[in-house]
């Protein structure tokens, strides 16, 4: 039975072109990009070519691109680095309640160290209002960090508006674009973005490599110190093959972005309406329109998400409940709770995230498997029982 | 995170559903935590003749419910009262630390059902 | 002309076995190890099997192994994490003057934040004396960080002695074992090591992955925060293929460690004596005996190291001057200066670092090429000129 | 870090060595910084007839020395005095920022040699 992988927001398979591009750099062109000899210079040239591809993809300059170990490090560095570099006595950050834990937990750590943080809440569709951000600003606000698009419910935020507000106010603006890279159009200049995080494995690049874009002139402290790599800003031997794989995958993804997006949106929207027509007591989470092309997120009443996830998995459909990162914890998703979903429903949430190669046939099969398993688990659920006794479900 | 035994029990749970003629029902847990377990028993002369469960909950909760019913059928209520959550965990070959509380629910639902029985029958 | 690569201390080629072991995890088994579905659990199992191999190699337990992005991050985390976790008012670290910049620059950052640091100096062979460390301890000493073996001059430190002293005193002991892993025998229990850094690309593993060993019970703060990966201690999606490659390379390297070491020591020592017999005005840096099997480090009077490096490179021999990390800076090596070499000679230093597969034939060719280029550059040097006029050189 | 032009000049430096009959010698730099540059010239009627260098230094220092000798041969000493370090950098197609000082040494060594000549001959 062929696996239907609908967990592309958690991670994606490496592009085979990217792997082919990386492969020579593992064994034959393995030099350290900091080495002065030809083996090293070869690696360096490949790194710089990759840096340029990545810079172009967000209309940045090459020397504004810093390689990190992934989205999490980029988020940690962006926020901690800006706060540490600031000379203010009182330091205030504005972020949202639905950020990835990489942002939220960095903010929470900083709160322990005396930094003030405002967590702006989204509306019921997961949208952050620019007015709410404006309302939270005070004279100590140094940094605003709002994700480009949410990893759980796919809601896309008004980044350009937040950016231009920040620029006017002279406040630094960081956006976690880990989920947006590859599908959404990003222009750091037009959108007035000062810092941007990305992670290669979310767009068919390798795991273990990411980027922090830092606009020229932004004052930010180092996070990982040591050697002089990355113009003295991020130490550690460069992972040349991963960098090359990241650029290669990004280039490939962007090459036919529009048509891939159109296809995913089509599949996404028909799956959503199919679920709504075939399964009672379901709730779509996130905004219908301002939504990542590949994101579908439903709460299924009377069912606990993890059980549904495992049932689907046993039938060959890979999905996620909450976010993969939060898995292993007992708490229901902070994102789902922040958009006002009840505790009960929050536990009943499943994310389906499409990939570039997801087909209609796969989505149709996934739908059938979903319907069957929702039914099975509801039969098992004492909550569904009481609902039936109330005579509300026919 | 789960071992193969747990997955196996989850995949093919035993004794799932409503129990016709149940004379002892215990329901524990709450939706906020994401787990509700309902244990229905038929008790005759202090012996648990049959048991079925219904559970809203995670993989561990469902597996623990199923395992618990298997462990108590045929036992006296006194014996059933002796069953600890750790016995359920052991029977499942272990549970992840953050899922141990599901086995506690299984223990509690048995206690709750037996209490319910005693309240009704042993006055 | 086949390249003679004698810069294995900078980085090594990936083992082809490791690449083969990694490959399936790029495209087919690409799951996120945090995902609950089978694709994720598959990745998780592979990660845990790798963790065990790595743990065994230093006689640690699996749950004491934490994956990082490399040696630099491990060093940063170890030192910063222990300092941050300490409740002491005054915090004191002892380290050596010849640590890698990843350790030194972390200490320098911490000094700015009010932490006290003592930099113990080595003797002229690069050896740190346990007595000196004992002498530097005071009641506020929280952490001692001494590298297992030096990356530039190869000197191996008395780790077991320092460790047992630390254990007696109740001081935490960190060792940067980045250069030692793969060649030296490491037993974290016998040697009383509390924290140990490694980096895969130094032992034919992939770049971009490392480990911090943290002994059970050691109080250490998180460094990169976010999701719940690595038992909540190090956030970020695990780079499964890199982890597998790291374990595979380590296993391979350790499988015939003794015989490979014996071979390298033979080649090392005959190269050293050949250089000393064939080239006047040379100085071996580092200890003759307590030395990494693969390290050779010479200062060549009257010649600047970078020029010699490039000359050798043009003739197909890849070496390093100072450390690759320091390259791009004008300063001569802090290690060479710390062992008391004059500024002039410090600029004249070249490191030759052998690999598992280095052959005698390669070393012989390298020697010839070295002799020729030393001659050429000396002819170019006004310093050599004056020496000749003084009549000291025949 | 170095461009191909720099590497090429370093590989085959022009005018390296001692200059028989030199009547102007300038030496600049110091061993602490790792660069010493010695410029020897034959000056006839204020024209630089020949020039040779000797350098203890990095790739950039050697390439800059070689390039500088090529740039001054045939020039008057006044013209040679006009040559800026940036001209040497340009002729080399650029140098890494931290190596610019090597081109400064080249400029200085020319100035030093001409000064030496003037001291001896133009009194
Ligand atoms: C929005 C967002 N930010 C950050 C991250 C962290 O990225 P990584 O796991 O590559 O560190 C993720 C994915 O896990 C994400 O979805
Ligand atoms: C002794 C030592 N420590 C730390 C490092 C840093 O390792 P990495 O470059 O993998 O971050 C290196 C190598 O560069 C090293 O030789």
PDB file of N, CA and C in Angstrom, chain C residues 197-241:
ATOM      1  N   UNK C 197      32.274  17.681  23.770  1.00  0.00           N
ATOM      2  CA  UNK C 197      31.832  18.129  22.443  1.00  0.00           C
ATOM      3  C   UNK C 197      32.462  17.287  21.348  1.00  0.00           C
ATOM      4  N   UNK C 198      31.655  16.962  20.331  1.00  0.00           N
ATOM      5  CA  UNK C 198      32.229  16.330  19.139  1.00  0.00           C
ATOM      6  C   UNK C 198      31.596  16.902  17.876  1.00  0.00           C
ATOM      7  N   UNK C 199      32.255  16.672  16.759  1.00  0.00           N
ATOM      8  CA  UNK C 199      31.785  17.162  15.472  1.00  0.00           C
ATOM      9  C   UNK C 199      32.049  16.088  14.429  1.00  0.00           C
ATOM     10  N   UNK C 200      30.994  15.696  13.703  1.00  0.00           N
ATOM     11  CA  UNK C 200      31.090  14.530  12.821  1.00  0.00           C
ATOM     12  C   UNK C 200      32.097  14.701  11.685  1.00  0.00           C
ATOM     13  N   UNK C 201      32.191  15.912  11.134  1.00  0.00           N
ATOM     14  CA  UNK C 201      32.989  16.067   9.914  1.00  0.00           C
ATOM     15  C   UNK C 201      34.489  15.946  10.175  1.00  0.00           C
ATOM     16  N   UNK C 202      34.883  15.804  11.436  1.00  0.00           N
ATOM     17  CA  UNK C 202      36.295  15.604  11.724  1.00  0.00           C
ATOM     18  C   UNK C 202      36.669  14.125  11.685  1.00  0.00           C
ATOM     19  N   UNK C 203      35.673  13.245  11.658  1.00  0.00           N
ATOM     20  CA  UNK C 203      35.994  11.812  11.577  1.00  0.00           C
ATOM     21  C   UNK C 203      35.240  11.138  10.434  1.00  0.00           C
ATOM     22  N   UNK C 204      35.240  11.820   9.276  1.00  0.00           N
ATOM     23  CA  UNK C 204      34.636  11.284   8.059  1.00  0.00           C
ATOM     24  C   UNK C 204      33.124  11.153   8.133  1.00  0.00           C
ATOM     25  N   UNK C 205      32.521  11.902   9.023  1.00  0.00           N
ATOM     26  CA  UNK C 205      31.063  12.043   9.051  1.00  0.00           C
ATOM     27  C   UNK C 205      30.673  13.308   8.310  1.00  0.00           C
ATOM     28  N   UNK C 206      29.371  13.570   8.224  1.00  0.00           N
ATOM     29  CA  UNK C 206      28.911  14.748   7.478  1.00  0.00           C
ATOM     30  C   UNK C 206      29.100  16.061   8.247  1.00  0.00           C
ATOM     31  N   UNK C 207      29.198  17.132   7.534  1.00  0.00           N
ATOM     32  CA  UNK C 207      29.249  18.465   8.131  1.00  0.00           C
ATOM     33  C   UNK C 207      27.855  18.886   8.588  1.00  0.00           C
ATOM     34  N   UNK C 208      27.799  19.642   9.653  1.00  0.00           N
ATOM     35  CA  UNK C 208      26.520  20.183  10.111  1.00  0.00           C
ATOM     36  C   UNK C 208      25.875  19.364  11.220  1.00  0.00           C
ATOM     37  N   UNK C 209      26.637  18.441  11.785  1.00  0.00           N
ATOM     38  CA  UNK C 209      26.091  17.645  12.888  1.00  0.00           C
ATOM     39  C   UNK C 209      27.183  17.394  13.924  1.00  0.00           C
ATOM     40  N   UNK C 210      26.807  17.503  15.174  1.00  0.00           N
ATOM     41  CA  UNK C 210      27.728  17.254  16.267  1.00  0.00           C
ATOM     42  C   UNK C 210      26.945  16.732  17.445  1.00  0.00           C
ATOM     43  N   UNK C 211      27.645  16.548  18.533  1.00  0.00           N
ATOM     44  CA  UNK C 211      27.012  16.029  19.744  1.00  0.00           C
ATOM     45  C   UNK C 211      27.546  16.782  20.944  1.00  0.00           C
ATOM     46  N   UNK C 212      26.673  17.014  21.892  1.00  0.00           N
ATOM     47  CA  UNK C 212      27.142  17.365  23.225  1.00  0.00           C
ATOM     48  C   UNK C 212      26.724  16.220  24.143  1.00  0.00           C
ATOM     49  N   UNK C 213      27.726  15.611  24.774  1.00  0.00           N
ATOM     50  CA  UNK C 213      27.450  14.632  25.824  1.00  0.00           C
ATOM     51  C   UNK C 213      27.241  15.401  27.117  1.00  0.00           C
ATOM     52  N   UNK C 214      26.118  15.122  27.780  1.00  0.00           N
ATOM     53  CA  UNK C 214      25.842  15.754  29.077  1.00  0.00           C
ATOM     54  C   UNK C 214      25.574  14.646  30.081  1.00  0.00           C
ATOM     55  N   UNK C 215      26.448  14.516  31.035  1.00  0.00           N
ATOM     56  CA  UNK C 215      26.296  13.464  32.039  1.00  0.00           C
ATOM     57  C   UNK C 215      24.971  13.650  32.779  1.00  0.00           C
ATOM     58  N   UNK C 216      24.308  12.540  33.048  1.00  0.00           N
ATOM     59  CA  UNK C 216      23.044  12.596  33.793  1.00  0.00           C
ATOM     60  C   UNK C 216      23.236  13.377  35.090  1.00  0.00           C
ATOM     61  N   UNK C 217      22.337  14.314  35.329  1.00  0.00           N
ATOM     62  CA  UNK C 217      22.383  15.060  36.583  1.00  0.00           C
ATOM     63  C   UNK C 217      23.079  16.405  36.466  1.00  0.00           C
ATOM     64  N   UNK C 218      23.832  16.607  35.406  1.00  0.00           N
ATOM     65  CA  UNK C 218      24.517  17.901  35.241  1.00  0.00           C
ATOM     66  C   UNK C 218      23.478  18.994  34.984  1.00  0.00           C
ATOM     67  N   UNK C 219      23.576  20.067  35.731  1.00  0.00           N
ATOM     68  CA  UNK C 219      22.627  21.180  35.572  1.00  0.00           C
ATOM     69  C   UNK C 219      23.105  22.090  34.454  1.00  0.00           C
ATOM     70  N   UNK C 220      22.317  22.137  33.390  1.00  0.00           N
ATOM     71  CA  UNK C 220      22.704  22.946  32.236  1.00  0.00           C
ATOM     72  C   UNK C 220      21.446  23.524  31.610  1.00  0.00           C
ATOM     73  N   UNK C 221      21.491  24.809  31.276  1.00  0.00           N
ATOM     74  CA  UNK C 221      20.349  25.451  30.640  1.00  0.00           C
ATOM     75  C   UNK C 221      20.277  25.059  29.179  1.00  0.00           C
ATOM     76  N   UNK C 222      19.087  25.266  28.595  1.00  0.00           N
ATOM     77  CA  UNK C 222      18.962  25.074  27.158  1.00  0.00           C
ATOM     78  C   UNK C 222      19.723  26.171  26.445  1.00  0.00           C
ATOM     79  N   UNK C 223      20.088  25.898  25.218  1.00  0.00           N
ATOM     80  CA  UNK C 223      20.768  26.913  24.418  1.00  0.00           C
ATOM     81  C   UNK C 223      19.871  27.315  23.253  1.00  0.00           C
ATOM     82  N   UNK C 224      19.409  26.327  22.496  1.00  0.00           N
ATOM     83  CA  UNK C 224      18.448  26.587  21.412  1.00  0.00           C
ATOM     84  C   UNK C 224      17.095  26.066  21.884  1.00  0.00           C
ATOM     85  N   UNK C 225      16.116  26.967  22.000  1.00  0.00           N
ATOM     86  CA  UNK C 225      14.818  26.576  22.543  1.00  0.00           C
ATOM     87  C   UNK C 225      13.761  26.538  21.449  1.00  0.00           C
ATOM     88  N   UNK C 226      12.685  25.819  21.705  1.00  0.00           N
ATOM     89  CA  UNK C 226      11.608  25.684  20.723  1.00  0.00           C
ATOM     90  C   UNK C 226      10.827  24.421  21.027  1.00  0.00           C
ATOM     91  N   UNK C 227      10.797  23.489  20.080  1.00  0.00           N
ATOM     92  CA  UNK C 227      10.059  22.246  20.255  1.00  0.00           C
ATOM     93  C   UNK C 227      10.694  21.337  21.303  1.00  0.00           C
ATOM     94  N   UNK C 228      10.081  20.160  21.453  1.00  0.00           N
ATOM     95  CA  UNK C 228      10.455  19.266  22.547  1.00  0.00           C
ATOM     96  C   UNK C 228      11.520  18.240  22.163  1.00  0.00           C
ATOM     97  N   UNK C 229      12.210  18.476  21.052  1.00  0.00           N
ATOM     98  CA  UNK C 229      13.209  17.485  20.627  1.00  0.00           C
ATOM     99  C   UNK C 229      14.311  17.303  21.677  1.00  0.00           C
ATOM    100  N   UNK C 230      15.016  16.182  21.581  1.00  0.00           N
ATOM    101  CA  UNK C 230      16.137  15.896  22.480  1.00  0.00           C
ATOM    102  C   UNK C 230      15.720  16.062  23.950  1.00  0.00           C
ATOM    103  N   UNK C 231      14.655  15.381  24.301  1.00  0.00           N
ATOM    104  CA  UNK C 231      14.118  15.416  25.670  1.00  0.00           C
ATOM    105  C   UNK C 231      13.987  16.858  26.189  1.00  0.00           C
ATOM    106  N   UNK C 232      13.541  17.726  25.303  1.00  0.00           N
ATOM    107  CA  UNK C 232      13.270  19.101  25.705  1.00  0.00           C
ATOM    108  C   UNK C 232      14.502  19.958  25.891  1.00  0.00           C
ATOM    109  N   UNK C 233      15.680  19.424  25.575  1.00  0.00           N
ATOM    110  CA  UNK C 233      16.901  20.161  25.867  1.00  0.00           C
ATOM    111  C   UNK C 233      17.495  20.877  24.658  1.00  0.00           C
ATOM    112  N   UNK C 234      17.213  20.402  23.438  1.00  0.00           N
ATOM    113  CA  UNK C 234      17.764  21.062  22.255  1.00  0.00           C
ATOM    114  C   UNK C 234      16.707  21.010  21.166  1.00  0.00           C
ATOM    115  N   UNK C 235      16.120  22.155  20.875  1.00  0.00           N
ATOM    116  CA  UNK C 235      15.013  22.215  19.930  1.00  0.00           C
ATOM    117  C   UNK C 235      15.498  22.218  18.489  1.00  0.00           C
ATOM    118  N   UNK C 236      14.588  21.922  17.581  1.00  0.00           N
ATOM    119  CA  UNK C 236      14.890  21.925  16.148  1.00  0.00           C
ATOM    120  C   UNK C 236      14.697  20.542  15.567  1.00  0.00           C
ATOM    121  N   UNK C 237      14.103  20.470  14.376  1.00  0.00           N
ATOM    122  CA  UNK C 237      13.897  19.191  13.718  1.00  0.00           C
ATOM    123  C   UNK C 237      15.217  18.439  13.602  1.00  0.00           C
ATOM    124  N   UNK C 238      15.224  17.185  14.002  1.00  0.00           N
ATOM    125  CA  UNK C 238      16.463  16.405  13.943  1.00  0.00           C
ATOM    126  C   UNK C 238      16.861  16.151  12.491  1.00  0.00           C
ATOM    127  N   UNK C 239      18.147  16.305  12.216  1.00  0.00           N
ATOM    128  CA  UNK C 239      18.670  16.064  10.874  1.00  0.00           C
ATOM    129  C   UNK C 239      18.999  14.581  10.748  1.00  0.00           C
ATOM    130  N   UNK C 240      17.964  13.772  10.578  1.00  0.00           N
ATOM    131  CA  UNK C 240      18.118  12.310  10.593  1.00  0.00           C
ATOM    132  C   UNK C 240      19.268  11.794   9.726  1.00  0.00           C
ATOM    133  N   UNK C 241      19.352  12.192   8.450  1.00  0.00           N
ATOM    134  CA  UNK C 241      20.435  11.620   7.632  1.00  0.00           C
ATOM    135  C   UNK C 241      21.813  11.947   8.200  1.00  0.00           C
TER     136      UNK C 241
END
